[in-house]
PDB file of C-alpha atoms and ligand atoms in Angstrom:
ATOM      1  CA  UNK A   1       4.967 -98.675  24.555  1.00  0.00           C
ATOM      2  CA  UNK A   2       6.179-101.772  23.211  1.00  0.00           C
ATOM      3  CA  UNK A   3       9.625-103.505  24.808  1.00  0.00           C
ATOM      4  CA  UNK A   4      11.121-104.069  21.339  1.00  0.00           C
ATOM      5  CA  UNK A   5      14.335-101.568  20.476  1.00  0.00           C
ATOM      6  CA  UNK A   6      16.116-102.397  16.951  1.00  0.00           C
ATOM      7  CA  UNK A   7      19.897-101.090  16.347  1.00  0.00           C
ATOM      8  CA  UNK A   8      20.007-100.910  12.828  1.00  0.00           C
ATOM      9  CA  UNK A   9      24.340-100.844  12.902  1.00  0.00           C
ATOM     10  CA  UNK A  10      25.335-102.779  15.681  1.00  0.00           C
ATOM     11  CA  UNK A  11      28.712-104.716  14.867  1.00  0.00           C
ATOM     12  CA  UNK A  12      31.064-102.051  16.717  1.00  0.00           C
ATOM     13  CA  UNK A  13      31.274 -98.623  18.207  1.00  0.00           C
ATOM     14  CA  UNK A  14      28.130 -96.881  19.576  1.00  0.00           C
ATOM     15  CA  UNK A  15      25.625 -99.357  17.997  1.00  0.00           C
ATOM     16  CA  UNK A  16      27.158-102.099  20.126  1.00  0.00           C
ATOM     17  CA  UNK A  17      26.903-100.711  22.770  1.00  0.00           C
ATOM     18  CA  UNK A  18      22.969 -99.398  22.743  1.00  0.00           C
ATOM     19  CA  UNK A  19      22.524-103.039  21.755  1.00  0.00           C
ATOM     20  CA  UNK A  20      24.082-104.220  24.477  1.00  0.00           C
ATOM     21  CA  UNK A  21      22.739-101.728  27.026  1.00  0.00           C
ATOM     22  CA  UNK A  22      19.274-102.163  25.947  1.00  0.00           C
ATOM     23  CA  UNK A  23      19.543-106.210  26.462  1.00  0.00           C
ATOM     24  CA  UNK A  24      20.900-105.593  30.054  1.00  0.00           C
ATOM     25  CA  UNK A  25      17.930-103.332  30.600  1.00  0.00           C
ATOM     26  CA  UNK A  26      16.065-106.469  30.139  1.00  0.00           C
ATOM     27  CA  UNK A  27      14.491-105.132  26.365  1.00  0.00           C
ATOM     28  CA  UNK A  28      14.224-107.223  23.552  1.00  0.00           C
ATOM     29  CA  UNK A  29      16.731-106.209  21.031  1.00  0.00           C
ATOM     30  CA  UNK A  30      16.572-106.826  17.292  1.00  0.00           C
ATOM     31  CA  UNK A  31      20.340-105.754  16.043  1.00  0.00           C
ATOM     32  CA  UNK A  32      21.486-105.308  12.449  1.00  0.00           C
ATOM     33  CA  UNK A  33      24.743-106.471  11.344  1.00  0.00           C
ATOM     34  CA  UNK A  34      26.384-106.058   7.808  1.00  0.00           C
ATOM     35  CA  UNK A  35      29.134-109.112   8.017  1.00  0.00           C
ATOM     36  CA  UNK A  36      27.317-112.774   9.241  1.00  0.00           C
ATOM     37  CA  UNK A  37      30.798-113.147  11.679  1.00  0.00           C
ATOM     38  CA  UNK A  38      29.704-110.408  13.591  1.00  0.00           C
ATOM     39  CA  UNK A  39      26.486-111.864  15.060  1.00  0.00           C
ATOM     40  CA  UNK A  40      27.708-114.094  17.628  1.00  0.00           C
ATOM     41  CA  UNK A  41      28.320-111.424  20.556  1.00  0.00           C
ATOM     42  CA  UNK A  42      25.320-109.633  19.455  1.00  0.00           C
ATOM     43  CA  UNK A  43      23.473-113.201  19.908  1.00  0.00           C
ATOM     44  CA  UNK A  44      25.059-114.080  22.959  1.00  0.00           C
ATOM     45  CA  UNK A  45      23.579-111.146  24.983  1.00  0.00           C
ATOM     46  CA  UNK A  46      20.279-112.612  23.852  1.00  0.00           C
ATOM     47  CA  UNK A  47      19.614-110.317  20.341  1.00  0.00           C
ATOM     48  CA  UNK A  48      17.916-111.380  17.207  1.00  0.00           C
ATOM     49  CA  UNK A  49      20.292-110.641  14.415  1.00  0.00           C
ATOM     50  CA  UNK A  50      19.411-110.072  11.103  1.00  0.00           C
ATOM     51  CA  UNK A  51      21.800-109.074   8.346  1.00  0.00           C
ATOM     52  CA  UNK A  52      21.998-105.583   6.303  1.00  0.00           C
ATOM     53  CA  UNK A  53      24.269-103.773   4.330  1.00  0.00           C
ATOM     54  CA  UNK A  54      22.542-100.467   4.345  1.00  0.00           C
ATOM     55  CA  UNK A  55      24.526 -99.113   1.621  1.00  0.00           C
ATOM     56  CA  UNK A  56      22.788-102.358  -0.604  1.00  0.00           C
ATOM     57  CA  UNK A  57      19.606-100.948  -1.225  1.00  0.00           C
ATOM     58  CA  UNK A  58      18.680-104.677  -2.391  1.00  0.00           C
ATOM     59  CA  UNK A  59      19.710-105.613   1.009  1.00  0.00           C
ATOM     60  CA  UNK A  60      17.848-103.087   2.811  1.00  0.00           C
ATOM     61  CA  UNK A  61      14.917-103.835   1.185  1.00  0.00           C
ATOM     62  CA  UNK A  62      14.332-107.208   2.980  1.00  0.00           C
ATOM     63  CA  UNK A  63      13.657-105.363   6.511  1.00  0.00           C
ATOM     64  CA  UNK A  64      10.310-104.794   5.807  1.00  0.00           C
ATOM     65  CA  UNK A  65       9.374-108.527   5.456  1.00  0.00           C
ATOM     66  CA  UNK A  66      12.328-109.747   8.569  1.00  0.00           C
ATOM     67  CA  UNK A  67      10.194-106.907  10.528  1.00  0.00           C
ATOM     68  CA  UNK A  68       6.719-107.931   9.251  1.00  0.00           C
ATOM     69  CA  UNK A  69       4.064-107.453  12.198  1.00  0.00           C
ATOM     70  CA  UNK A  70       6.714-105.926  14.612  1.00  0.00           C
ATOM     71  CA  UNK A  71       5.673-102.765  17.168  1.00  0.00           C
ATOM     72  CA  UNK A  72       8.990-100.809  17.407  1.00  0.00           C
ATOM     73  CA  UNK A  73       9.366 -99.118  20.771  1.00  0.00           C
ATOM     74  CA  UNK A  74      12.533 -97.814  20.093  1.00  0.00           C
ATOM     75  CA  UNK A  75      14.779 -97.794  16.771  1.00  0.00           C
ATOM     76  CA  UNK A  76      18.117 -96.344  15.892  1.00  0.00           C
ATOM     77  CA  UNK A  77      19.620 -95.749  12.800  1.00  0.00           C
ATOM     78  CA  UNK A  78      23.567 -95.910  14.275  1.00  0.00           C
ATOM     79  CA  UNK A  79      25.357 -96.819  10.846  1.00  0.00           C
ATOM     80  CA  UNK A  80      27.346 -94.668   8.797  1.00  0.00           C
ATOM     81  CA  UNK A  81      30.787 -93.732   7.842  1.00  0.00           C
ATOM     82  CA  UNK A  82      33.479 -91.367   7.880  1.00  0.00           C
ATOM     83  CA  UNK A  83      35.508 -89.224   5.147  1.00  0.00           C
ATOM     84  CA  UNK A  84      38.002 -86.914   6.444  1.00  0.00           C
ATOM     85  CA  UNK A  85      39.001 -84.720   2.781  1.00  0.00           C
ATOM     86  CA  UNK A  86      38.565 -80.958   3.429  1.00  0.00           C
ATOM     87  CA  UNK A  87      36.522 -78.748   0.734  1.00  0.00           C
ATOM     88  CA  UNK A  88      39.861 -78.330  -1.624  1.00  0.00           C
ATOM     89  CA  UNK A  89      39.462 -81.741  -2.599  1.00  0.00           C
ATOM     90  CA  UNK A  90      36.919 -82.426  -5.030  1.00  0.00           C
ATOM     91  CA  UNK A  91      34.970 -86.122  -4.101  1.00  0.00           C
ATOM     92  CA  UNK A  92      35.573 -88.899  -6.116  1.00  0.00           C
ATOM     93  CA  UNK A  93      32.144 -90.687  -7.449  1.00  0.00           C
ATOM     94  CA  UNK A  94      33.293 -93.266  -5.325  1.00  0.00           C
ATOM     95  CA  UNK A  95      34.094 -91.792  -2.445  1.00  0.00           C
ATOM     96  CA  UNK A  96      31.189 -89.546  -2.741  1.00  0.00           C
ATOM     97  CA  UNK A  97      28.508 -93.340  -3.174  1.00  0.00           C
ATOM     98  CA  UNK A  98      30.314 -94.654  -0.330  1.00  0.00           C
ATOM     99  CA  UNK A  99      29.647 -91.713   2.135  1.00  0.00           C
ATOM    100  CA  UNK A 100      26.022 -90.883   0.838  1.00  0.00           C
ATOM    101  CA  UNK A 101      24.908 -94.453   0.357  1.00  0.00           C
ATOM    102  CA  UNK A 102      25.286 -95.359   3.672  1.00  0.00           C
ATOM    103  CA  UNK A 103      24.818 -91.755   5.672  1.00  0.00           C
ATOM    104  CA  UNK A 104      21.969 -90.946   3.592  1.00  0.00           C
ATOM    105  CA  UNK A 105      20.111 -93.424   1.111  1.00  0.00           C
ATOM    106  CA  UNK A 106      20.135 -95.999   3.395  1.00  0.00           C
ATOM    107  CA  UNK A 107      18.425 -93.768   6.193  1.00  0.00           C
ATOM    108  CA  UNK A 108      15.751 -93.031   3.382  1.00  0.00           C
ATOM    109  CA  UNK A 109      15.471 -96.560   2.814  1.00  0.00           C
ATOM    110  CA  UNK A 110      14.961 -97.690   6.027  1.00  0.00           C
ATOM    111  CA  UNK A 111      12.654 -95.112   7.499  1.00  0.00           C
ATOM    112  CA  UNK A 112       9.692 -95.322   4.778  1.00  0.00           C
ATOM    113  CA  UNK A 113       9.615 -99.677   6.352  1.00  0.00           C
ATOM    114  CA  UNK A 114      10.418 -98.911   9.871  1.00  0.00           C
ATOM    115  CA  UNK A 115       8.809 -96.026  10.766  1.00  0.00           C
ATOM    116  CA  UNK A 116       5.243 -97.279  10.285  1.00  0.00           C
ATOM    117  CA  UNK A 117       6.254-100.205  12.970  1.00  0.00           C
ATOM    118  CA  UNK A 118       7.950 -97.391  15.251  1.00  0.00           C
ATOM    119  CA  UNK A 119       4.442 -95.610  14.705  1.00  0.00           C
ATOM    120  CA  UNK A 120       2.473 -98.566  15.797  1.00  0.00           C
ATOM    121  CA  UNK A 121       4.123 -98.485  19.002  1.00  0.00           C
ATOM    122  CA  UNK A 122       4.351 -94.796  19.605  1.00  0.00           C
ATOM    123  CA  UNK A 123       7.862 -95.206  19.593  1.00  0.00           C
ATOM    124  CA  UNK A 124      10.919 -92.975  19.079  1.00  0.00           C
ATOM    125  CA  UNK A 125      13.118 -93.004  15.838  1.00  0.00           C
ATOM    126  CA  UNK A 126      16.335 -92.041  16.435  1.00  0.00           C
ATOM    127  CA  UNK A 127      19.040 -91.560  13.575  1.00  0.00           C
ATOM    128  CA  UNK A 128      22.837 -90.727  13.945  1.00  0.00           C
ATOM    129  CA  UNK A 129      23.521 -87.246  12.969  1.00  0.00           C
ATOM    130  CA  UNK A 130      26.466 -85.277  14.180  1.00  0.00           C
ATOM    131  CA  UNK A 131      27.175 -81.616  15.843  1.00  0.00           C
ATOM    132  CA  UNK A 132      29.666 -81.619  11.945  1.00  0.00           C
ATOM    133  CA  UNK A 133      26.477 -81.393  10.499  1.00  0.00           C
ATOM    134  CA  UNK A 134      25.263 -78.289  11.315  1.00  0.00           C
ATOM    135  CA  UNK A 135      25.114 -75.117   8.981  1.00  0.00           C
ATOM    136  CA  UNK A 136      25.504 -72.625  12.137  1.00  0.00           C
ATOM    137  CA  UNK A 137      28.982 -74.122  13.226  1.00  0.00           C
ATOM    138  CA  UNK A 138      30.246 -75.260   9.205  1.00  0.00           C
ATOM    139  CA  UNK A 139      34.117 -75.826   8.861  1.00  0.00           C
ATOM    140  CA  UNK A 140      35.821 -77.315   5.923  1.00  0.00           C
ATOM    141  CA  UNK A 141      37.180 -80.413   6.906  1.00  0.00           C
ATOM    142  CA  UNK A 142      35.169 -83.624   6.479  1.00  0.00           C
ATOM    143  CA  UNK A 143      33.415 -81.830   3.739  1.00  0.00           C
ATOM    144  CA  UNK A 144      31.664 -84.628   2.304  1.00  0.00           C
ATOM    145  CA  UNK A 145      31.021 -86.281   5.581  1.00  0.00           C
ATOM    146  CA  UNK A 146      29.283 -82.913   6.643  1.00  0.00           C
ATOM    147  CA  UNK A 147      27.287 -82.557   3.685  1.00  0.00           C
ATOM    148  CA  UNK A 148      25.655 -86.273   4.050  1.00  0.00           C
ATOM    149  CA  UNK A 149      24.980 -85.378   7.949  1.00  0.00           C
ATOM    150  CA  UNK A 150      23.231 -82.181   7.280  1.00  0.00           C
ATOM    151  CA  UNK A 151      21.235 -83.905   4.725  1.00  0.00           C
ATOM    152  CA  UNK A 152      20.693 -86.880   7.237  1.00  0.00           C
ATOM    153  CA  UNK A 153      19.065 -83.583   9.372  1.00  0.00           C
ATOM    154  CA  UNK A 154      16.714 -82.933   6.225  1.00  0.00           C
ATOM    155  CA  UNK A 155      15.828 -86.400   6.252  1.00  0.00           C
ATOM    156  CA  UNK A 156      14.302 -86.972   9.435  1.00  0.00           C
ATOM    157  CA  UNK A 157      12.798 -83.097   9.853  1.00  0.00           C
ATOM    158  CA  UNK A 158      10.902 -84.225   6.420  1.00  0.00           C
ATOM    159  CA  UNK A 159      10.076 -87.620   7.674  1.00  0.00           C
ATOM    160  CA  UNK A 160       8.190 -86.755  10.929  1.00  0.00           C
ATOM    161  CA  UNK A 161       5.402 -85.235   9.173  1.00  0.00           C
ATOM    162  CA  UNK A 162       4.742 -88.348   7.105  1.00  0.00           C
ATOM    163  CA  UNK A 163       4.548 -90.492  10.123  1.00  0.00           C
ATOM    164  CA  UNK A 164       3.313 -88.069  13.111  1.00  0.00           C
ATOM    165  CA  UNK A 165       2.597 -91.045  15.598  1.00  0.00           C
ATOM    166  CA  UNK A 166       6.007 -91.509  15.585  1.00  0.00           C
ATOM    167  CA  UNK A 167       9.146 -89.158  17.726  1.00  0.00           C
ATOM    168  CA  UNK A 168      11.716 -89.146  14.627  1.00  0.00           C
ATOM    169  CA  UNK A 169      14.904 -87.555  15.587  1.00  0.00           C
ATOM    170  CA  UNK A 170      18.689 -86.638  15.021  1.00  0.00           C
ATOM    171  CA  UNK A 171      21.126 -88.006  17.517  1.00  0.00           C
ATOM    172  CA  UNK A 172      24.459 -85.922  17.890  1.00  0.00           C
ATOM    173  CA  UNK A 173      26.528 -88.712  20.516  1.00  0.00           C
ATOM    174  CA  UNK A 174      29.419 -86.230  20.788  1.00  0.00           C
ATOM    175  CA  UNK A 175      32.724 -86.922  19.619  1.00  0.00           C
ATOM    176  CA  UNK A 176      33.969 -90.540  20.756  1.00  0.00           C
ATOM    177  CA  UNK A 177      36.578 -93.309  21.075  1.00  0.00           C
ATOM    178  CA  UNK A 178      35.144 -95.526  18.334  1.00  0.00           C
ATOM    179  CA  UNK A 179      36.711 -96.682  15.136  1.00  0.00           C
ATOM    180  CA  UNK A 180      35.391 -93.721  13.766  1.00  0.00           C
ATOM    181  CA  UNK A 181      35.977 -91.142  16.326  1.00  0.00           C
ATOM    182  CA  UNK A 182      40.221 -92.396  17.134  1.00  0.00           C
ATOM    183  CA  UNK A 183      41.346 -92.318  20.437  1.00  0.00           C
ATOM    184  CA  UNK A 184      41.886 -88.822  20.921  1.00  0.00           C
ATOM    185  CA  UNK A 185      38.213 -87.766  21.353  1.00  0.00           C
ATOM    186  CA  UNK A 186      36.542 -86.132  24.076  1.00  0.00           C
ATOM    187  CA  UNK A 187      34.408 -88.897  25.371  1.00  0.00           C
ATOM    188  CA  UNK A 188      34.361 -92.483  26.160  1.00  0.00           C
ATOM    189  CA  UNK A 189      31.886 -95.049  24.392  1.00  0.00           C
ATOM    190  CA  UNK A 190      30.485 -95.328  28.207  1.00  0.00           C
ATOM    191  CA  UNK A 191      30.508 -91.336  28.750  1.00  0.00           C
ATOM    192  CA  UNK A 192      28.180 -91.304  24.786  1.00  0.00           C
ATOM    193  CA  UNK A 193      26.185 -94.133  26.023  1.00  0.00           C
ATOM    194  CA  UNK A 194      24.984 -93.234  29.447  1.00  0.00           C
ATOM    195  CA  UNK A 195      24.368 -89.803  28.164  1.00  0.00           C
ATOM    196  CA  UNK A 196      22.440 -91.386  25.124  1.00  0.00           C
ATOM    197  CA  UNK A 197      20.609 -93.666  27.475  1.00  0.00           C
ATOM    198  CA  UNK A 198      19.757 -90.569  29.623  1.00  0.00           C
ATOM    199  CA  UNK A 199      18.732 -88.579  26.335  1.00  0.00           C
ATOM    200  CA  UNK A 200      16.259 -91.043  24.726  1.00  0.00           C
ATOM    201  CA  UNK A 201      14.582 -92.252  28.078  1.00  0.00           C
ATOM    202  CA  UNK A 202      13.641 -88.601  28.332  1.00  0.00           C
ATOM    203  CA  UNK A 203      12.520 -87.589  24.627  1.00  0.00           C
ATOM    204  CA  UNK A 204       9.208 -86.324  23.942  1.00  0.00           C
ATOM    205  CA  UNK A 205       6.967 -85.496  21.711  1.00  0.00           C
ATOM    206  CA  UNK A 206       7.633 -82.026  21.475  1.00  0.00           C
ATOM    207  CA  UNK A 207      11.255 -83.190  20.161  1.00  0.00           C
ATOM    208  CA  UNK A 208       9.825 -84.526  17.546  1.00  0.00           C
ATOM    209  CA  UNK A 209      11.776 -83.464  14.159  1.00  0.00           C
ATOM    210  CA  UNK A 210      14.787 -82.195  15.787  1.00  0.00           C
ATOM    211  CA  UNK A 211      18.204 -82.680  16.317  1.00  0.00           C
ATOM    212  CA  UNK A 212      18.836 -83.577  20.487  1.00  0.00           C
ATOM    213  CA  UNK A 213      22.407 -84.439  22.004  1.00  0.00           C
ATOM    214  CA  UNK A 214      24.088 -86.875  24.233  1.00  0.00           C
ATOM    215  CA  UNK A 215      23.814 -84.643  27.040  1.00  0.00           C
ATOM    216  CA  UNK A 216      20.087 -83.811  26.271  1.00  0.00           C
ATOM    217  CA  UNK A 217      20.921 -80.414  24.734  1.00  0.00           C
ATOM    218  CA  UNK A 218      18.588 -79.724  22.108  1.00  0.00           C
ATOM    219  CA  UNK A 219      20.273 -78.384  18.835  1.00  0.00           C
ATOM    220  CA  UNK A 220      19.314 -75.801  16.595  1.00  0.00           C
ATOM    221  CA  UNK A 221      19.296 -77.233  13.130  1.00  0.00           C
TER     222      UNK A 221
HETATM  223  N1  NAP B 301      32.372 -91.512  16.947  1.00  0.00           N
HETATM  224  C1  NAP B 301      32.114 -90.217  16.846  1.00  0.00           C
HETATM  225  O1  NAP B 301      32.891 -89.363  17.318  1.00  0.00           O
HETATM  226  C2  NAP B 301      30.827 -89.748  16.194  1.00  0.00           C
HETATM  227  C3  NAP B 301      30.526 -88.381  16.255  1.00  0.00           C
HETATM  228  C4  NAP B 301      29.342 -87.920  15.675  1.00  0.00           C
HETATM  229  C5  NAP B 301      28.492 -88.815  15.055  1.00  0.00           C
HETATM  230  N2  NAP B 301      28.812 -90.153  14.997  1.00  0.00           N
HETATM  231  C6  NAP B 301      27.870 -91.034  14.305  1.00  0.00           C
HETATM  232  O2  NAP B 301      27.455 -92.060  15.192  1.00  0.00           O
HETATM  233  C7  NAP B 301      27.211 -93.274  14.468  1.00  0.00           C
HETATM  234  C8  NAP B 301      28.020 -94.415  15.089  1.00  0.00           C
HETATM  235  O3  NAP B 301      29.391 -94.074  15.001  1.00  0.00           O
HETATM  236  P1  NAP B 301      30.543 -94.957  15.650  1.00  0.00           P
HETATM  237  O4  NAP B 301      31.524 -93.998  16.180  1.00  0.00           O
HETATM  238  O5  NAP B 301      29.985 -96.031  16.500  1.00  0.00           O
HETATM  239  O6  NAP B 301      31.174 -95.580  14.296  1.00  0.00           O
HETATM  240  P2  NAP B 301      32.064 -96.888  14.062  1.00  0.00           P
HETATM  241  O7  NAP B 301      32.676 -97.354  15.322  1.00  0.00           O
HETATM  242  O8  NAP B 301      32.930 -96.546  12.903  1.00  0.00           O
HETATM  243  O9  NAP B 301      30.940 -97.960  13.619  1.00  0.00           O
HETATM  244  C9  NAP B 301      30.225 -97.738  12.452  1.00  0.00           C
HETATM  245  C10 NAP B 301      29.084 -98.728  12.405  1.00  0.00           C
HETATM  246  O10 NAP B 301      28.322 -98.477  11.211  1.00  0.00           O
HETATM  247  C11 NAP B 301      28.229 -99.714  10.509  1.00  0.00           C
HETATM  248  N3  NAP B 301      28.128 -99.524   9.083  1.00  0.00           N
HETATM  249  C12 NAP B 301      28.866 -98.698   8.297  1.00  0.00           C
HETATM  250  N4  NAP B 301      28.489 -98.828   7.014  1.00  0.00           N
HETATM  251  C13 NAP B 301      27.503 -99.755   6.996  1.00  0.00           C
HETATM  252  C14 NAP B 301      26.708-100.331   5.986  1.00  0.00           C
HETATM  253  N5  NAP B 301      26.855-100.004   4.699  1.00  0.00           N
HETATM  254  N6  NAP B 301      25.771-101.243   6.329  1.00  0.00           N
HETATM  255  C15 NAP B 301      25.634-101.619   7.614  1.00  0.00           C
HETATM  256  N7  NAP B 301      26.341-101.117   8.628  1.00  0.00           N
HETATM  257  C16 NAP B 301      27.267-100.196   8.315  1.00  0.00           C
HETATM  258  C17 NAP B 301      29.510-100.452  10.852  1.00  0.00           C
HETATM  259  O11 NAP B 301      29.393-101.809  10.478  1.00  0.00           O
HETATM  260  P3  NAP B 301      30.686-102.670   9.953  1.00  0.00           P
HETATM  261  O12 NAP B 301      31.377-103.164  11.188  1.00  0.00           O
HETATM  262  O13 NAP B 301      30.079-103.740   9.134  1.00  0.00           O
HETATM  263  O14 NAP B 301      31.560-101.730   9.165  1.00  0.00           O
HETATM  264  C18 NAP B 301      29.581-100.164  12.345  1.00  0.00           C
HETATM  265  O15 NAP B 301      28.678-101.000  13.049  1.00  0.00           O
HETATM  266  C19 NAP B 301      27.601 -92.988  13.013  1.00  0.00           C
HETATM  267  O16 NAP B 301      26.433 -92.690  12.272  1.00  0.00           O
HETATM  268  C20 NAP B 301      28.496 -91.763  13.123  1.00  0.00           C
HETATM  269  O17 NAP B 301      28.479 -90.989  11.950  1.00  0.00           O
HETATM  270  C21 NAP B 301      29.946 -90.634  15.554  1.00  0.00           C
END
């Protein structure tokens, strides 16, 4: 299987830290970033850094030529972002672009240029999803940030058929001390990350299409 692992989301938080994990492992890492000042640390571990705003789908759709000839071994679809508003409170239009753009069209954007390169190499897709996202275990907080996870799950069960050479999955990391998960959550970036680590080195193709945790659980959509 090829060497190469792209972070597509890899400024902060969880992405950073697979990006940095993966170049200590000695893998070539291609890492995404949306704002140019963020390259530098991502460089300095020894990435190529290429620049996407995922929620852009002008932007996005330069990866397939900044990819052109790559075999993907590994690739991870780690952006997205959060909204908080319970079900009583109707989405703005902007609020409601902002979530879905990134959580959701960009995924869809990404996957039809990457995947064929993950294919090539037999490689794994993995894309961020979330426990929140599941209709089994549905609460009404983060309403809107629920909705674009569960259709982030529809996503990549829809996608593996179209590109069965490729392992495309859902990643649930847990709830964590990023930016997006505040310091009160249950695990550290490390705890996330060495369970992630643990996770992917172990996936198979029998996972393919489905939703797998950070401590190798596999979830029931
Ligand atoms: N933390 C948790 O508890 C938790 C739980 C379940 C699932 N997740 C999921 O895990 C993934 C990583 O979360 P995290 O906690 O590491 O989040 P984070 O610390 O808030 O980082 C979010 C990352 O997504 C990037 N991003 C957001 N919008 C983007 C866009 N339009 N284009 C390009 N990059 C964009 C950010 O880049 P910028 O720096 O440019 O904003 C940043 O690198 C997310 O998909 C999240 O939904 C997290």
């Amino acid at each position: 299987m090829s060497d190469t692992v792209l972070v597509l989301g890899a400024s902060r938080g969880l992405g950073l830290a697979l990006a940095k994990a993966y170049a200590q492992q000695g893998r070539r890492v291609i890492a995404t970033v949306r704002k140019p000042g963020d390259a530098a640390p991502l460089k300095a571990l020894g990435a190529e850094v290429l620049q996407v705003d995922f929620a852009d789908p002008a932007s996005v759709s330069g990866l397939a030529w900044q990819l052109d000839g790559e075999k993907i071994g590994l690739a991870l679809y780690v952006a997205g972002v959060w909204d908080g508003h319970d079900a009583a409170t109707p989405p703005a239009r902007e609020q409601f672009d902002r979530v879905m753009h990134t959580n959701v069209l960009g995924a869809m954007q990404v996957l039809p240029q990457v995947a064929p390169l993950v294919e090539e190499a037999g490689g794994v897709f993995g894309l961020f999803s979330s426990e929140m996202s599941l209709l089994a275990d549905a609460g009404s907080d983060a309403w809107l940030y629920r909705v674009s996870k569960a259709a982030l799950n529809m996503v990549v069960a829809s996608a593996q058929p179209r590109w069965p050479r490729a392992t495309v999955i859902a990643l649930d990391p847990g709830w964590v001390q990023t930016d997006m998960g505040g310091e009160g959550a249950l695990l550290t970036v490390e705890q996330s990350l060495q369970g992630l680590l643990r996770t992917l080195a172990g996936v198979t193709p029998e996972d393919a299409g489905r939703m797998l945790r950070h401590d190798g659980r596999r979830m029931p959509w």
